């Protein structure tokens, strides 16, 4: 049985973005890199932290995506749960059928 690669997506509130980026950079044994993009969170469970977010009607968020083995993703999630307890970071994983670099 192989250790299936996964795409781990984290939805990070704007006010935690730099802290999460720094934390991921410190996890060199699990994380070789990640991609981040701006997002706008909508829905009943989304917290609007600032007056600007309340006016806009959505939360400024960052979607962070990492490609990891299933084992590494589990380990990273355990660390994130300990380091960011209470922050309500949203995450999901999806299987990756192919991953590489076109050179």
C-alpha atoms as a PDB file:
ATOM      1  CA  UNK A   1       0.000   0.000   0.000  1.00  0.00           C
ATOM      2  CA  UNK A   2       1.381   3.388  -0.983  1.00  0.00           C
ATOM      3  CA  UNK A   3       1.063   6.608   0.968  1.00  0.00           C
ATOM      4  CA  UNK A   4      -1.477   8.361  -1.270  1.00  0.00           C
ATOM      5  CA  UNK A   5      -0.753  12.043  -1.963  1.00  0.00           C
ATOM      6  CA  UNK A   6      -3.400  14.493  -0.811  1.00  0.00           C
ATOM      7  CA  UNK A   7      -4.192  18.130  -1.322  1.00  0.00           C
ATOM      8  CA  UNK A   8      -4.784  19.691   2.089  1.00  0.00           C
ATOM      9  CA  UNK A   9      -6.722  22.949   1.885  1.00  0.00           C
ATOM     10  CA  UNK A  10      -6.824  25.321   4.854  1.00  0.00           C
ATOM     11  CA  UNK A  11      -9.179  28.292   5.024  1.00  0.00           C
ATOM     12  CA  UNK A  12      -7.409  30.917   7.106  1.00  0.00           C
ATOM     13  CA  UNK A  13      -8.978  34.139   8.439  1.00  0.00           C
ATOM     14  CA  UNK A  14      -7.130  37.244   7.276  1.00  0.00           C
ATOM     15  CA  UNK A  15      -5.927  38.113  10.795  1.00  0.00           C
ATOM     16  CA  UNK A  16      -4.187  34.703  11.138  1.00  0.00           C
ATOM     17  CA  UNK A  17      -2.644  34.573   7.673  1.00  0.00           C
ATOM     18  CA  UNK A  18       0.921  35.621   8.530  1.00  0.00           C
ATOM     19  CA  UNK A  19       0.974  33.469  11.659  1.00  0.00           C
ATOM     20  CA  UNK A  20      -0.163  30.389   9.710  1.00  0.00           C
ATOM     21  CA  UNK A  21       2.339  31.103   6.909  1.00  0.00           C
ATOM     22  CA  UNK A  22       5.159  31.353   9.451  1.00  0.00           C
ATOM     23  CA  UNK A  23       3.993  28.190  11.199  1.00  0.00           C
ATOM     24  CA  UNK A  24       3.867  26.211   7.950  1.00  0.00           C
ATOM     25  CA  UNK A  25       7.346  27.456   7.022  1.00  0.00           C
ATOM     26  CA  UNK A  26       8.634  26.070  10.346  1.00  0.00           C
ATOM     27  CA  UNK A  27       7.244  22.583   9.568  1.00  0.00           C
ATOM     28  CA  UNK A  28      10.050  21.714   7.141  1.00  0.00           C
ATOM     29  CA  UNK A  29       9.919  18.019   8.007  1.00  0.00           C
ATOM     30  CA  UNK A  30       6.368  17.853   6.576  1.00  0.00           C
ATOM     31  CA  UNK A  31       5.877  20.908   4.364  1.00  0.00           C
ATOM     32  CA  UNK A  32       8.058  21.597   1.336  1.00  0.00           C
ATOM     33  CA  UNK A  33       5.914  24.496   0.122  1.00  0.00           C
ATOM     34  CA  UNK A  34       2.359  25.718  -0.307  1.00  0.00           C
ATOM     35  CA  UNK A  35       0.173  27.923  -2.462  1.00  0.00           C
ATOM     36  CA  UNK A  36      -2.052  30.660  -1.069  1.00  0.00           C
ATOM     37  CA  UNK A  37      -4.823  32.661  -2.686  1.00  0.00           C
ATOM     38  CA  UNK A  38      -7.277  35.290  -1.517  1.00  0.00           C
ATOM     39  CA  UNK A  39     -10.794  34.169  -0.713  1.00  0.00           C
ATOM     40  CA  UNK A  40     -14.081  35.586   0.486  1.00  0.00           C
ATOM     41  CA  UNK A  41     -15.920  33.533   3.105  1.00  0.00           C
ATOM     42  CA  UNK A  42     -19.712  33.450   2.994  1.00  0.00           C
ATOM     43  CA  UNK A  43     -22.233  31.557   5.107  1.00  0.00           C
ATOM     44  CA  UNK A  44     -23.926  31.314   8.468  1.00  0.00           C
ATOM     45  CA  UNK A  45     -20.817  29.949  10.228  1.00  0.00           C
ATOM     46  CA  UNK A  46     -18.407  32.573   8.848  1.00  0.00           C
ATOM     47  CA  UNK A  47     -17.283  35.161  11.393  1.00  0.00           C
ATOM     48  CA  UNK A  48     -17.177  38.764  10.165  1.00  0.00           C
ATOM     49  CA  UNK A  49     -14.406  40.279  12.298  1.00  0.00           C
ATOM     50  CA  UNK A  50     -14.209  43.868  11.104  1.00  0.00           C
ATOM     51  CA  UNK A  51     -16.651  46.622  10.248  1.00  0.00           C
ATOM     52  CA  UNK A  52     -15.405  46.442   6.646  1.00  0.00           C
ATOM     53  CA  UNK A  53     -16.243  42.728   6.481  1.00  0.00           C
ATOM     54  CA  UNK A  54     -19.712  43.377   7.885  1.00  0.00           C
ATOM     55  CA  UNK A  55     -20.320  46.065   5.254  1.00  0.00           C
ATOM     56  CA  UNK A  56     -19.020  43.809   2.449  1.00  0.00           C
ATOM     57  CA  UNK A  57     -20.985  40.839   3.789  1.00  0.00           C
ATOM     58  CA  UNK A  58     -18.079  38.406   3.609  1.00  0.00           C
ATOM     59  CA  UNK A  59     -14.925  37.560   5.540  1.00  0.00           C
ATOM     60  CA  UNK A  60     -11.504  38.127   4.010  1.00  0.00           C
ATOM     61  CA  UNK A  61      -9.802  34.745   4.034  1.00  0.00           C
ATOM     62  CA  UNK A  62      -6.861  32.946   2.502  1.00  0.00           C
ATOM     63  CA  UNK A  63      -7.060  29.494   0.950  1.00  0.00           C
ATOM     64  CA  UNK A  64      -3.805  27.608   1.513  1.00  0.00           C
ATOM     65  CA  UNK A  65      -3.156  24.417  -0.451  1.00  0.00           C
ATOM     66  CA  UNK A  66      -0.431  21.873   0.260  1.00  0.00           C
ATOM     67  CA  UNK A  67       0.376  18.600  -1.478  1.00  0.00           C
ATOM     68  CA  UNK A  68       1.399  16.040   1.143  1.00  0.00           C
ATOM     69  CA  UNK A  69       1.394  12.329   1.689  1.00  0.00           C
ATOM     70  CA  UNK A  70      -1.563  11.034   3.668  1.00  0.00           C
ATOM     71  CA  UNK A  71       0.711  10.374   6.646  1.00  0.00           C
ATOM     72  CA  UNK A  72       2.260  13.859   6.544  1.00  0.00           C
ATOM     73  CA  UNK A  73      -1.171  15.486   6.218  1.00  0.00           C
ATOM     74  CA  UNK A  74      -2.358  13.639   9.339  1.00  0.00           C
ATOM     75  CA  UNK A  75       0.712  14.734  11.271  1.00  0.00           C
ATOM     76  CA  UNK A  76       0.393  18.332  10.123  1.00  0.00           C
ATOM     77  CA  UNK A  77      -3.288  18.434  11.072  1.00  0.00           C
ATOM     78  CA  UNK A  78      -2.430  17.174  14.569  1.00  0.00           C
ATOM     79  CA  UNK A  79       0.147  19.955  14.937  1.00  0.00           C
ATOM     80  CA  UNK A  80      -2.275  22.577  13.585  1.00  0.00           C
ATOM     81  CA  UNK A  81      -4.966  21.455  16.033  1.00  0.00           C
ATOM     82  CA  UNK A  82      -2.541  21.989  18.919  1.00  0.00           C
ATOM     83  CA  UNK A  83      -1.034  25.262  17.656  1.00  0.00           C
ATOM     84  CA  UNK A  84      -4.288  26.882  16.498  1.00  0.00           C
ATOM     85  CA  UNK A  85      -6.829  25.466  18.956  1.00  0.00           C
ATOM     86  CA  UNK A  86      -9.938  27.621  19.178  1.00  0.00           C
ATOM     87  CA  UNK A  87      -9.331  29.496  15.909  1.00  0.00           C
ATOM     88  CA  UNK A  88     -11.896  27.528  13.892  1.00  0.00           C
ATOM     89  CA  UNK A  89      -9.585  26.936  10.926  1.00  0.00           C
ATOM     90  CA  UNK A  90     -11.518  25.092   8.243  1.00  0.00           C
ATOM     91  CA  UNK A  91      -9.796  22.332   6.276  1.00  0.00           C
ATOM     92  CA  UNK A  92     -10.423  19.476   3.901  1.00  0.00           C
ATOM     93  CA  UNK A  93      -8.383  16.940   1.989  1.00  0.00           C
ATOM     94  CA  UNK A  94      -8.777  15.578  -1.517  1.00  0.00           C
ATOM     95  CA  UNK A  95      -6.875  12.758  -3.186  1.00  0.00           C
ATOM     96  CA  UNK A  96      -4.283  13.745  -5.780  1.00  0.00           C
ATOM     97  CA  UNK A  97      -4.062  11.392  -8.732  1.00  0.00           C
ATOM     98  CA  UNK A  98      -1.012  13.037 -10.261  1.00  0.00           C
ATOM     99  CA  UNK A  99       1.499  15.664  -9.153  1.00  0.00           C
ATOM    100  CA  UNK A 100       4.639  16.929 -10.827  1.00  0.00           C
ATOM    101  CA  UNK A 101       6.541  19.787 -12.407  1.00  0.00           C
ATOM    102  CA  UNK A 102       6.597  20.624 -16.100  1.00  0.00           C
ATOM    103  CA  UNK A 103      10.116  21.761 -16.953  1.00  0.00           C
END
